[in-house]
CSV table of C-alpha atoms in Angstrom, one decimal:
chain,number,residue,atom,x,y,z
W,904,MET,CA,4.6,-8.0,-29.5
W,905,ILE,CA,6.4,-9.8,-26.8
W,906,GLU,CA,10.1,-10.6,-27.4
W,907,VAL,CA,12.2,-12.3,-24.8
W,908,SER,CA,15.8,-13.1,-25.5
W,909,HIS,CA,18.3,-15.0,-23.4
W,910,LEU,CA,16.5,-14.2,-20.1
W,911,VAL,CA,18.3,-15.4,-17.0
W,912,LYS,CA,17.2,-14.9,-13.4
W,913,SER,CA,19.2,-16.3,-10.5
W,914,TYR,CA,18.8,-16.0,-6.8
W,915,ARG,CA,22.3,-16.6,-5.4
W,916,ASP,CA,23.0,-20.3,-6.3
W,917,LEU,CA,19.5,-21.0,-7.6
W,918,LYS,CA,18.9,-20.5,-11.2
W,919,ALA,CA,15.1,-19.8,-11.5
W,920,VAL,CA,15.2,-19.1,-15.3
W,921,GLN,CA,18.0,-20.1,-17.6
W,922,ASP,CA,18.5,-18.6,-21.0
W,923,LEU,CA,14.8,-18.3,-22.0
W,924,SER,CA,14.0,-16.9,-25.5
W,925,PHE,CA,10.7,-16.7,-27.2
W,926,GLU,CA,8.4,-14.4,-29.1
W,927,VAL,CA,4.6,-13.9,-29.1
W,928,LYS,CA,3.0,-12.2,-32.1
W,929,SER,CA,0.2,-9.8,-31.8
W,930,GLY,CA,-3.1,-11.4,-31.1
W,931,GLU,CA,-1.6,-14.8,-30.2
W,932,ILE,CA,-2.3,-16.8,-27.0
W,933,LEU,CA,0.8,-18.5,-25.7
W,934,GLY,CA,0.4,-21.3,-23.2
W,935,PHE,CA,3.2,-21.3,-20.7
W,936,LEU,CA,3.5,-24.8,-19.3
W,937,GLY,CA,5.6,-26.4,-16.6
W,938,PRO,CA,5.4,-28.2,-13.4
W,939,ASN,CA,5.2,-26.2,-10.1
W,940,GLY,CA,8.5,-24.4,-9.4
W,941,ALA,CA,9.6,-24.5,-13.0
W,942,GLY,CA,10.0,-20.7,-13.2
W,943,LYS,CA,6.7,-19.7,-14.8
W,944,THR,CA,5.8,-17.1,-12.2
W,945,THR,CA,9.4,-15.7,-12.1
W,946,THR,CA,9.3,-15.2,-15.9
W,947,MET,CA,5.9,-13.5,-15.7
W,948,ARG,CA,7.1,-11.2,-12.9
W,949,ILE,CA,10.1,-10.2,-15.0
W,950,LEU,CA,7.8,-9.5,-18.0
W,951,THR,CA,5.6,-7.3,-15.9
W,952,GLY,CA,8.5,-5.3,-14.3
W,953,VAL,CA,8.0,-6.6,-10.8
W,954,LEU,CA,11.5,-8.3,-10.8
W,955,PRO,CA,14.6,-7.3,-12.7
W,956,PRO,CA,16.3,-10.0,-14.8
W,957,THR,CA,19.8,-11.0,-14.0
W,958,SER,CA,20.7,-10.8,-17.7
W,959,GLY,CA,18.9,-10.9,-21.0
W,960,THR,CA,16.2,-8.7,-22.3
W,961,ALA,CA,12.4,-8.7,-22.5
W,962,LYS,CA,10.5,-6.3,-24.7
W,963,ILE,CA,6.8,-5.7,-24.8
W,964,CYS,CA,5.3,-3.7,-27.6
W,965,GLY,CA,8.8,-2.7,-28.5
W,966,PHE,CA,9.6,-1.3,-25.1
W,967,ASP,CA,12.3,-2.8,-22.9
W,968,VAL,CA,10.7,-3.8,-19.5
W,969,PHE,CA,13.9,-2.7,-17.7
W,970,GLU,CA,14.7,0.5,-19.6
W,971,GLN,CA,11.2,1.9,-20.1
W,972,PRO,CA,9.0,0.2,-17.4
W,973,MET,CA,6.3,3.0,-17.5
W,974,GLU,CA,5.6,2.5,-21.2
W,975,VAL,CA,5.4,-1.3,-20.6
W,976,LYS,CA,3.1,-0.9,-17.6
W,977,LYS,CA,0.7,1.2,-19.6
W,978,ARG,CA,0.2,-1.7,-22.0
W,979,ILE,CA,-0.1,-4.7,-19.8
W,980,GLY,CA,-2.8,-6.3,-17.6
W,981,TYR,CA,-1.4,-8.7,-15.1
W,982,LEU,CA,-3.2,-11.3,-13.0
W,983,PRO,CA,-0.7,-12.7,-10.5
W,984,GLU,CA,-0.9,-16.1,-8.9
W,985,THR,CA,-2.8,-14.7,-5.9
W,986,PRO,CA,-5.1,-12.0,-7.2
W,987,PRO,CA,-4.0,-8.7,-5.7
W,988,LEU,CA,-7.2,-7.8,-3.8
W,989,TYR,CA,-8.0,-5.6,-0.8
W,990,PRO,CA,-10.4,-7.7,1.3
W,991,GLU,CA,-11.8,-4.6,3.0
W,992,MET,CA,-13.1,-3.0,-0.2
W,993,THR,CA,-16.2,-3.7,-2.3
W,994,VAL,CA,-15.6,-5.1,-5.8
W,995,ARG,CA,-16.8,-1.8,-7.3
W,996,ASP,CA,-14.5,0.4,-5.2
W,997,TYR,CA,-11.6,-1.9,-5.9
W,998,LEU,CA,-12.1,-1.9,-9.7
W,999,ARG,CA,-12.5,1.9,-9.6
W,1000,PHE,CA,-9.2,2.2,-7.7
W,1001,VAL,CA,-7.4,0.0,-10.2
W,1002,ALA,CA,-8.9,1.9,-13.2
W,1003,ARG,CA,-7.6,5.1,-11.6
W,1004,ILE,CA,-4.1,4.0,-11.1
W,1005,LYS,CA,-4.0,2.4,-14.6
W,1006,GLY,CA,-4.7,5.9,-15.9
W,1007,VAL,CA,-8.2,5.4,-17.3
W,1008,ALA,CA,-9.7,8.8,-18.0
W,1009,SER,CA,-12.0,9.8,-15.1
W,1010,LYS,CA,-15.1,10.1,-17.3
W,1011,GLN,CA,-14.6,6.5,-18.6
W,1012,ILE,CA,-14.0,4.9,-15.2
W,1013,GLU,CA,-17.6,3.9,-14.5
W,1014,SER,CA,-18.2,2.4,-18.0
W,1015,GLU,CA,-14.8,0.6,-18.0
W,1016,VAL,CA,-15.6,-0.9,-14.6
W,1017,GLU,CA,-19.0,-2.0,-15.9
W,1018,ARG,CA,-17.5,-3.5,-19.0
W,1019,THR,CA,-14.9,-5.7,-17.4
W,1020,ALA,CA,-17.2,-6.7,-14.5
W,1021,THR,CA,-19.8,-7.8,-17.0
W,1022,ALA,CA,-17.3,-9.7,-19.1
W,1023,THR,CA,-16.1,-11.7,-16.1
W,1024,HIS,CA,-19.6,-11.9,-14.5
W,1025,CYS,CA,-18.4,-9.9,-11.5
W,1026,ASP,CA,-21.4,-7.7,-11.9
W,1027,LEU,CA,-23.5,-10.2,-9.9
W,1028,PHE,CA,-21.6,-9.4,-6.7
W,1029,ILE,CA,-20.1,-6.0,-7.5
W,1030,GLU,CA,-21.4,-4.3,-4.3
W,1031,ARG,CA,-20.1,-7.0,-2.0
W,1032,VAL,CA,-17.0,-6.7,0.1
W,1033,ILE,CA,-14.1,-8.7,-1.4
W,1034,GLY,CA,-13.2,-10.4,1.9
W,1035,ASN,CA,-16.6,-12.2,1.8
W,1036,LEU,CA,-16.3,-13.6,-1.7
W,1037,SER,CA,-15.5,-17.2,-2.6
W,1038,LYS,CA,-12.2,-18.2,-4.1
W,1039,GLY,CA,-13.7,-18.4,-7.6
W,1040,GLN,CA,-15.3,-15.0,-7.3
W,1041,ARG,CA,-12.0,-13.5,-6.2
W,1042,GLN,CA,-10.3,-15.0,-9.2
W,1043,ARG,CA,-12.9,-13.4,-11.4
W,1044,VAL,CA,-12.4,-10.0,-9.8
W,1045,GLY,CA,-8.6,-10.5,-10.4
W,1046,LEU,CA,-9.3,-11.2,-14.0
W,1047,SER,CA,-11.6,-8.2,-14.3
W,1048,GLN,CA,-8.9,-6.0,-12.8
W,1049,ALA,CA,-6.4,-7.2,-15.5
W,1050,LEU,CA,-8.8,-6.3,-18.2
W,1051,LEU,CA,-9.3,-2.7,-17.0
W,1052,GLY,CA,-8.0,-0.1,-19.4
W,1053,ASN,CA,-8.1,-2.6,-22.3
W,1054,PRO,CA,-4.3,-3.4,-22.3
W,1055,GLU,CA,-2.7,-4.7,-25.5
W,1056,VAL,CA,-0.9,-7.5,-23.6
W,1057,LEU,CA,-2.4,-9.7,-20.9
W,1058,ILE,CA,-0.2,-11.8,-18.6
W,1059,LEU,CA,-2.3,-14.3,-16.7
W,1060,ASP,CA,-0.7,-16.5,-14.0
W,1061,GLU,CA,-3.0,-19.6,-13.6
W,1062,PRO,CA,-6.2,-17.8,-14.3
W,1063,THR,CA,-8.5,-20.8,-13.7
W,1064,VAL,CA,-7.2,-21.8,-10.3
W,1065,GLY,CA,-10.0,-22.2,-7.7
W,1066,LEU,CA,-12.8,-22.0,-10.2
W,1067,ASP,CA,-15.5,-24.7,-10.5
W,1068,PRO,CA,-15.8,-26.7,-13.8
W,1069,ALA,CA,-18.5,-24.5,-15.2
W,1070,GLN,CA,-16.5,-21.3,-14.4
W,1071,ILE,CA,-13.4,-22.8,-15.8
W,1072,ILE,CA,-15.1,-23.3,-19.1
W,1073,GLU,CA,-16.5,-19.8,-18.9
W,1074,VAL,CA,-13.1,-18.2,-18.2
W,1075,ARG,CA,-11.5,-20.2,-21.1
W,1076,GLU,CA,-14.2,-19.0,-23.4
W,1077,LEU,CA,-13.6,-15.5,-22.2
W,1078,ILE,CA,-9.8,-15.7,-22.8
W,1079,LYS,CA,-10.4,-17.3,-26.2
W,1080,GLY,CA,-12.7,-14.4,-27.0
W,1081,LEU,CA,-9.9,-11.9,-26.1
W,1082,ALA,CA,-7.5,-13.5,-28.6
W,1083,GLY,CA,-7.0,-11.3,-31.7
W,1084,LYS,CA,-7.7,-8.1,-29.7
W,1085,HIS,CA,-5.0,-8.9,-27.0
W,1086,THR,CA,-1.8,-10.7,-27.0
W,1087,ILE,CA,-1.9,-13.2,-24.1
W,1088,ILE,CA,0.5,-15.3,-22.1
W,1089,LEU,CA,-1.3,-17.8,-19.9
W,1090,SER,CA,0.5,-19.9,-17.5
W,1091,THR,CA,-0.9,-23.2,-16.2
W,1092,HIS,CA,0.0,-26.7,-15.2
W,1093,ILE,CA,-3.4,-27.9,-16.3
W,1094,LEU,CA,-2.9,-29.3,-19.8
W,1095,PRO,CA,-6.4,-29.3,-21.2
W,1096,GLU,CA,-6.4,-25.6,-20.6
W,1097,VAL,CA,-3.7,-25.2,-23.2
W,1098,THR,CA,-5.5,-27.4,-25.7
W,1099,ALA,CA,-8.7,-25.5,-25.1
W,1100,THR,CA,-7.3,-22.0,-25.4
W,1101,CYS,CA,-3.9,-21.7,-26.9
W,1102,GLN,CA,-2.3,-21.8,-30.3
W,1103,LYS,CA,1.2,-22.2,-29.1
W,1104,ALA,CA,2.8,-23.8,-26.1
W,1105,LEU,CA,6.1,-23.2,-24.3
W,1106,ILE,CA,7.1,-25.9,-21.9
W,1107,ILE,CA,9.7,-25.1,-19.3
W,1108,ALA,CA,11.2,-27.4,-16.6
W,1109,HIS,CA,13.8,-26.4,-14.0
W,1110,GLY,CA,14.0,-22.9,-15.5
W,1111,LYS,CA,14.9,-24.2,-19.0
W,1112,MET,CA,12.8,-24.2,-22.1
W,1113,VAL,CA,12.2,-27.8,-23.2
W,1114,ALA,CA,9.8,-27.2,-26.0
W,1115,TYR,CA,8.3,-24.2,-27.9
W,1116,ASP,CA,6.0,-24.9,-30.8
W,1117,THR,CA,2.4,-24.9,-32.0
W,1118,LEU,CA,0.3,-27.6,-30.5
W,1119,ASP,CA,0.2,-29.5,-33.8
W,1120,GLY,CA,3.9,-29.1,-34.1
W,1121,LEU,CA,4.4,-30.6,-30.7
W,1122,ARG,CA,2.2,-33.6,-31.4
W,1123,ALA,CA,4.0,-34.2,-34.7
W,1124,ALA,CA,7.4,-33.9,-33.2
W,1125,HIS,CA,6.7,-36.3,-30.4
W,1126,SER,CA,4.6,-38.9,-32.3
W,1127,GLY,CA,5.8,-42.5,-32.0
W,1128,ALA,CA,8.6,-43.9,-34.1
W,1129,VAL,CA,7.8,-44.3,-37.7
W,1130,ALA,CA,7.1,-48.0,-38.5
W,1131,ALA,CA,9.0,-49.9,-41.1
W,1132,ASP,CA,6.2,-49.6,-43.7
W,1133,GLY,CA,6.3,-45.8,-43.4
W,1134,THR,CA,3.1,-45.2,-41.3
W,1135,PRO,CA,3.5,-43.0,-38.3
W,1136,GLY,CA,3.4,-44.6,-34.9
W,1137,PRO,CA,0.6,-43.9,-32.4
W,1138,ALA,CA,0.3,-40.2,-31.6
W,1139,LEU,CA,1.1,-39.1,-28.0
W,1140,SER,CA,-1.4,-37.0,-26.1
W,1141,LEU,CA,-0.2,-33.6,-24.8
W,1142,GLU,CA,0.0,-35.2,-21.3
W,1143,GLU,CA,2.4,-37.8,-22.4
W,1144,ILE,CA,4.5,-35.2,-24.3
W,1145,PHE,CA,4.5,-33.0,-21.2
W,1146,LEU,CA,5.6,-35.8,-18.9
W,1147,LYS,CA,8.3,-37.0,-21.3
W,1148,LEU,CA,9.7,-33.5,-21.6
W,1149,THR,CA,9.6,-32.4,-18.0
W,1150,SER,CA,10.9,-35.5,-16.4
W,1151,ALA,CA,14.0,-35.5,-18.5
L,134,MET,CA,-3.3,12.5,-9.4
L,135,ASN,CA,-2.2,8.9,-8.9
L,136,ALA,CA,-1.2,9.8,-5.4
L,137,ILE,CA,-4.7,11.0,-4.8
L,138,ALA,CA,-6.1,7.6,-6.0
L,139,ILE,CA,-3.8,5.8,-3.6
L,140,ALA,CA,-4.8,8.1,-0.7
L,141,ARG,CA,-8.5,7.6,-1.5
L,142,LYS,CA,-8.0,3.8,-1.4
L,143,GLU,CA,-6.2,4.0,1.9
L,144,LEU,CA,-8.9,6.2,3.4
L,145,ASN,CA,-11.5,3.7,2.1
L,146,ILE,CA,-9.7,1.0,4.0
L,147,TYR,CA,-9.1,3.1,7.2
L,148,PHE,CA,-12.9,3.7,7.4
L,149,SER,CA,-14.1,0.3,6.4
L,150,THR,CA,-12.1,-1.3,9.2
L,151,PRO,CA,-12.5,-0.4,12.8
L,152,ILE,CA,-9.0,1.0,13.1
L,153,ALA,CA,-9.8,4.7,12.4
L,154,TYR,CA,-12.9,4.6,14.7
L,155,VAL,CA,-11.0,2.9,17.5
L,156,MET,CA,-8.2,5.5,17.3
L,157,PHE,CA,-10.6,8.4,17.3
L,158,THR,CA,-12.3,7.0,20.4
L,159,LEU,CA,-9.2,6.1,22.3
L,160,PHE,CA,-7.6,9.5,21.6
L,161,THR,CA,-10.6,11.5,22.7
L,162,VAL,CA,-11.2,9.3,25.8
L,163,VAL,CA,-7.6,9.8,27.0
L,164,GLY,CA,-7.6,13.4,25.9
L,165,SER,CA,-10.8,14.1,27.7
L,166,TYR,CA,-9.4,12.6,30.9
L,167,PHE,CA,-6.4,14.9,30.7
L,168,PHE,CA,-8.6,17.9,29.9
L,169,LEU,CA,-10.9,17.3,32.8
L,170,GLN,CA,-7.9,16.9,35.2
L,171,LEU,CA,-6.4,20.1,34.0
L,172,LEU,CA,-9.8,21.9,34.2
L,173,GLY,CA,-10.1,20.7,37.7
L,174,GLY,CA,-6.7,22.1,38.6
L,175,TYR,CA,-7.7,25.4,37.0
L,176,GLU,CA,-10.9,25.5,39.0
L,177,GLN,CA,-9.1,24.8,42.3
L,178,ALA,CA,-6.5,27.5,41.6
L,179,SER,CA,-9.1,30.1,40.8
L,180,MET,CA,-11.2,29.2,43.9
L,181,TYR,CA,-8.1,29.4,46.1
L,182,PHE,CA,-7.1,32.9,44.7
L,183,MET,CA,-10.6,34.1,45.3
L,184,GLN,CA,-10.7,32.9,48.9
L,185,VAL,CA,-7.4,34.5,49.7
L,186,ASN,CA,-8.6,37.6,47.7
L,187,GLN,CA,-5.6,38.0,45.4
L,188,PRO,CA,-7.0,39.6,42.3
L,189,GLU,CA,-3.6,40.1,40.7
L,190,MET,CA,-3.0,36.3,40.9
L,191,MET,CA,-6.5,35.8,39.4
L,192,ASN,CA,-5.6,37.9,36.5
L,193,ARG,CA,-2.5,35.8,35.8
L,194,LEU,CA,-4.6,32.7,35.5
L,195,ASN,CA,-5.3,31.9,31.9
L,196,PHE,CA,-6.5,28.9,30.0
L,197,GLN,CA,-3.5,28.8,27.7
L,198,ASP,CA,-0.9,28.3,30.4
L,199,MET,CA,-3.0,26.4,32.9
L,200,ILE,CA,-4.7,24.0,30.5
L,201,PHE,CA,-3.8,24.0,26.9
L,202,ARG,CA,0.0,24.0,27.1
L,203,ASN,CA,-0.2,20.9,29.4
L,204,LEU,CA,-3.0,19.4,27.4
L,205,PHE,CA,-1.0,19.6,24.1
L,206,GLY,CA,2.1,18.2,25.8
L,207,ASN,CA,0.0,15.2,27.0
L,208,LEU,CA,-1.7,14.8,23.6
L,209,GLY,CA,1.8,14.8,22.0
L,210,VAL,CA,2.7,11.9,24.2
L,211,ILE,CA,-0.5,10.0,23.4
L,212,LEU,CA,0.4,10.3,19.7
L,213,ILE,CA,3.4,8.1,20.4
L,214,PHE,CA,1.0,5.4,21.3
L,215,ILE,CA,-1.5,5.7,18.5
L,216,VAL,CA,0.6,6.6,15.5
L,217,PRO,CA,2.3,3.1,15.2
L,218,PHE,CA,-1.2,1.6,14.9
L,219,LEU,CA,-2.2,4.0,12.2
L,220,THR,CA,1.0,3.6,10.1
L,221,MET,CA,1.8,-0.1,10.6
L,222,ARG,CA,-0.3,-1.6,7.8
L,223,LEU,CA,0.4,1.1,5.1
L,224,LEU,CA,3.2,-0.8,3.3
L,225,ALA,CA,3.7,-3.9,5.4
L,226,GLU,CA,0.2,-5.2,4.6
L,227,GLU,CA,0.7,-4.5,0.9
L,228,LYS,CA,3.8,-6.6,0.9
L,229,HIS,CA,2.3,-9.4,3.1
L,230,SER,CA,-0.8,-9.9,0.9
L,231,ARG,CA,1.3,-9.3,-2.3
L,232,THR,CA,-1.1,-6.5,-3.4
L,233,ILE,CA,2.1,-4.5,-3.8
L,234,GLU,CA,2.5,-6.4,-7.1
L,235,LEU,CA,-0.5,-4.6,-8.4
L,236,LEU,CA,1.1,-1.2,-7.6
L,237,TYR,CA,4.3,-2.3,-9.2
L,238,THR,CA,2.7,-3.4,-12.4
L,239,THR,CA,0.5,-0.3,-13.0
L,240,PRO,CA,2.0,2.9,-14.4
L,241,ILE,CA,2.4,4.7,-11.1
L,242,THR,CA,5.8,5.8,-9.5
L,243,PRO,CA,7.1,4.9,-6.1
L,244,GLY,CA,6.7,8.6,-5.3
L,245,ASP,CA,2.9,8.3,-6.0
L,246,ILE,CA,2.7,5.3,-3.6
L,247,VAL,CA,4.6,7.0,-0.8
L,248,ILE,CA,2.9,10.4,-1.1
L,249,GLY,CA,-0.6,8.8,-1.4
L,250,LYS,CA,-0.2,6.7,1.6
L,251,TYR,CA,1.3,9.5,3.6
L,252,LEU,CA,-1.6,11.9,2.6
L,253,ALA,CA,-4.1,9.3,3.8
L,254,ALA,CA,-2.3,8.9,7.2
L,255,ILE,CA,-2.1,12.6,7.9
L,256,SER,CA,-5.7,13.0,7.0
L,257,ILE,CA,-6.6,10.5,9.7
L,258,LEU,CA,-4.3,12.5,12.1
L,259,PHE,CA,-6.1,15.7,11.1
L,260,CYS,CA,-9.5,14.2,11.9
L,261,THR,CA,-8.2,12.8,15.2
L,262,LEU,CA,-6.9,16.2,16.3
L,263,ALA,CA,-10.0,18.0,15.0
L,264,LEU,CA,-12.2,16.0,17.4
L,265,THR,CA,-10.3,17.4,20.4
L,266,LEU,CA,-11.3,21.0,19.2
L,267,ILE,CA,-14.3,20.3,21.4
L,268,TYR,CA,-12.3,21.3,24.5
L,269,PRO,CA,-11.5,24.9,23.6
L,270,VAL,CA,-14.9,25.3,22.1
L,271,LEU,CA,-16.5,24.1,25.3
L,272,LEU,CA,-14.4,26.5,27.4
L,273,GLN,CA,-15.2,29.4,25.1
L,274,VAL,CA,-18.9,28.7,25.4
L,275,LEU,CA,-19.2,27.9,29.1
L,276,ALA,CA,-16.5,30.2,30.6
L,277,ARG,CA,-18.3,33.5,30.0
L,278,ASP,CA,-16.8,35.4,32.9
L,279,THR,CA,-13.2,35.2,31.8
L,280,SER,CA,-11.3,36.6,28.9
L,281,GLY,CA,-12.0,33.4,27.0
L,282,VAL,CA,-9.8,31.2,25.0
L,283,GLU,CA,-6.8,32.6,23.2
L,284,TRP,CA,-7.6,31.2,19.9
L,285,HIS,CA,-4.5,32.3,18.2
L,286,SER,CA,-2.3,30.3,20.7
L,287,VAL,CA,-4.7,27.3,20.7
L,288,ILE,CA,-4.6,27.1,16.9
L,289,LEU,CA,-0.8,27.4,16.9
L,290,GLY,CA,-0.7,24.6,19.5
L,291,TYR,CA,-2.8,22.5,17.1
L,292,VAL,CA,-0.4,23.3,14.2
L,293,GLY,CA,2.5,22.1,16.4
L,294,LEU,CA,0.7,19.0,17.4
L,295,PHE,CA,-0.2,18.2,13.8
L,296,LEU,CA,3.4,18.7,12.7
L,297,LEU,CA,4.6,16.5,15.6
L,298,GLY,CA,2.1,13.7,14.5
L,299,ALA,CA,3.0,14.2,10.9
L,300,ALA,CA,6.7,13.7,11.7
L,301,TYR,CA,5.9,10.6,13.7
L,302,MET,CA,3.9,9.3,10.8
L,303,ALA,CA,6.7,9.8,8.3
L,304,LEU,CA,8.9,7.6,10.6
L,305,GLY,CA,6.1,5.1,11.0
L,306,LEU,CA,5.6,4.9,7.2
L,307,PHE,CA,9.3,4.3,6.8
L,308,VAL,CA,9.3,1.4,9.3
L,309,SER,CA,6.3,-0.1,7.6
L,310,SER,CA,8.2,-0.1,4.3
L,311,LEU,CA,10.9,-2.3,5.8
L,312,THR,CA,8.9,-5.3,6.9
L,313,ASP,CA,6.0,-7.3,5.8
L,314,SER,CA,4.7,-7.9,9.3
L,315,GLN,CA,2.3,-5.3,10.7
L,316,VAL,CA,3.2,-6.3,14.3
L,317,VAL,CA,6.9,-5.8,13.8
L,318,ALA,CA,6.2,-2.5,12.1
L,319,ALA,CA,4.1,-1.3,15.0
L,320,LEU,CA,6.6,-2.4,17.6
L,321,ILE,CA,9.6,-0.8,16.0
L,322,THR,CA,7.7,2.4,15.3
L,323,PHE,CA,6.6,2.5,18.9
L,324,VAL,CA,10.1,2.1,20.3
L,325,LEU,CA,11.5,4.6,17.8
L,326,LEU,CA,8.9,7.2,18.8
L,327,LEU,CA,9.3,6.4,22.5
L,328,MET,CA,13.1,7.1,22.1
L,329,THR,CA,12.4,10.6,20.6
L,330,TRP,CA,10.5,11.3,23.8
L,331,ILE,CA,12.7,9.8,26.5
L,332,ILE,CA,15.9,11.1,25.0
L,333,GLY,CA,14.7,14.4,26.3
L,334,TRP,CA,15.1,13.1,29.9
L,335,ALA,CA,18.8,12.5,29.3
L,336,ALA,CA,19.3,16.2,28.6
L,337,GLY,CA,19.3,16.8,32.4
L,338,GLN,CA,22.4,14.7,32.8
L,339,THR,CA,24.4,16.4,30.2
L,340,GLU,CA,25.9,19.9,29.8
L,341,GLY,CA,26.8,22.4,27.2
L,342,THR,CA,26.6,21.6,23.5
L,343,MET,CA,25.7,18.0,24.3
L,344,ARG,CA,22.7,19.2,26.2
L,345,GLU,CA,21.5,21.4,23.4
L,346,PHE,CA,22.0,18.6,21.0
L,347,VAL,CA,20.0,16.1,23.0
L,348,THR,CA,17.2,18.5,23.6
L,349,TYR,CA,17.1,19.3,19.9
L,350,LEU,CA,16.6,15.5,19.1
L,351,SER,CA,13.7,15.2,21.5
L,352,ALA,CA,10.6,15.6,19.5
L,353,VAL,CA,8.2,16.6,22.2
L,354,SER,CA,10.4,19.6,23.2
L,355,HIS,CA,9.8,21.2,19.9
L,356,LEU,CA,6.1,21.2,20.6
L,357,ASP,CA,6.3,23.6,23.5
L,358,SER,CA,7.0,26.8,21.6
L,359,PHE,CA,3.9,26.2,19.5
L,360,SER,CA,1.7,25.6,22.6
L,361,LYS,CA,3.0,28.9,24.0
L,362,GLY,CA,1.6,30.6,20.9
L,363,THR,CA,4.8,31.3,19.1
L,364,VAL,CA,6.2,29.9,15.9
L,365,SER,CA,9.9,29.2,16.0
L,366,LEU,CA,11.8,28.5,12.8
L,367,LYS,CA,14.0,26.0,14.6
L,368,ASP,CA,11.1,23.8,15.7
L,369,THR,CA,9.3,24.1,12.4
L,370,LEU,CA,12.5,23.1,10.6
L,371,TYR,CA,12.9,20.2,13.0
L,372,PHE,CA,9.5,18.7,12.1
L,373,PHE,CA,9.9,19.3,8.4
L,374,SER,CA,13.3,17.7,8.3
L,375,VAL,CA,12.0,14.6,10.0
L,376,ILE,CA,9.0,14.5,7.6
L,377,VAL,CA,11.2,14.9,4.5
L,378,LEU,CA,13.8,12.4,5.8
L,379,GLY,CA,11.1,9.8,6.6
L,380,LEU,CA,9.4,10.2,3.2
L,381,PHE,CA,12.7,10.1,1.3
L,382,ALA,CA,13.8,7.0,3.1
L,383,THR,CA,10.4,5.3,2.4
L,384,HIS,CA,10.7,6.2,-1.2
L,385,ARG,CA,14.2,4.6,-1.4
L,386,ALA,CA,12.8,1.5,0.4
L,387,VAL,CA,9.8,1.2,-1.9
L,388,GLU,CA,12.0,1.5,-5.0
L,389,ALA,CA,14.6,-0.9,-3.5
L,390,HIS,CA,12.0,-3.6,-3.0
L,391,ARG,CA,11.9,-4.1,-6.8
L,392,TRP,CA,15.6,-5.1,-6.8
L,393,SER,CA,15.4,-7.7,-4.1
């Protein structure tokens, strides 16, 4: 569903992403982990066609993001780091607008807006002006926007930032519920998020991939040294694995 | 279709912020001031000709030459002051608040973005100019003794004014696509439009081909033939070339942003 091979993005001397390759199968949720500034957002912006890669290829649903951007854009929902909202508009007007530019048929716009707003609980403040919403509410409008048009692939850049604990759990449940129907890449630097929602994790640091495995695989690979009598050492938590990998 | 969606969104924002209303008010306030001044001048002239009993001079007085030609000239200059504020946020704001990423990740083309935004801007221009239709309508209703307003010439004057404003807006949209600061966009647009006006003053100091060239560059000079009630191919072509050039350059700039 998503195939990335040897992706490189450099800005003059700075190498933001170095030789990144991975694959996400249909219906999977990939946790994209890394400290701030590791190149998570850059990778996501390349995948969504906002930025061109310096070299390497990325394919979504079999379409190259660089060669056939229109086909790719029809199939993705993207929630950037800062939700792309127009503070002057009401939530309903905004969602209608996004549905229109995503090419949702005009007869289905109202029901589609209703569906995604209900799924993200934006229906509670749908008539309000976005500029007056709290950070968590805006984040939910951003998520609702990404879901419009029911795209096959969802690319979510830190979807739970700014939400309160109850909302975080809610959004995680929502994302989990989307698995199977959608292929999802979810970036975060909050580790429990990955444990709670993802099957696989990709850890990057300084633009390089340092680990790419299922969660169980990661734990197994980084468990303590095997003792003399053959019993495995104490298992490391995901936090410890993360710190060990990214500090290197 | 996508361009229409963009245009609707822009109009939604124009009318949910004070900007459209402020511009409508300012334009009509300043326009009315000029209109009343010109009307006063017309009144004085006709009183004078009546006193000295010169009916042939009275017959020469008409609204078009005495009022509307000058009024359209003045309105054309006011456009220089209001257009930068109408076009400044069109693309600069999208870049500043990063909402442009939404436009780049949905299946719409840079052409849709440019055309949609331009359509919204010229709709606001259309409304602004339509509000000033009150002047010829008032004259038509109140000035019963005269031959009335030459509607043909007045409408052509409005067409000229609209084309002038549309050309200004194409330049403003282009400037807005180059920066992510609304203030910078407004300032550069203002200076650019001001240049198209004051370059006409330089025509007096030059001669021959140079003079014709400088006059041709001056945007306001192309308005006059319309206010006289004629359509000249040269002037229409001037406005359309500025519009096409501005939109084409904006399209390139929007597309180039992806490669930065």
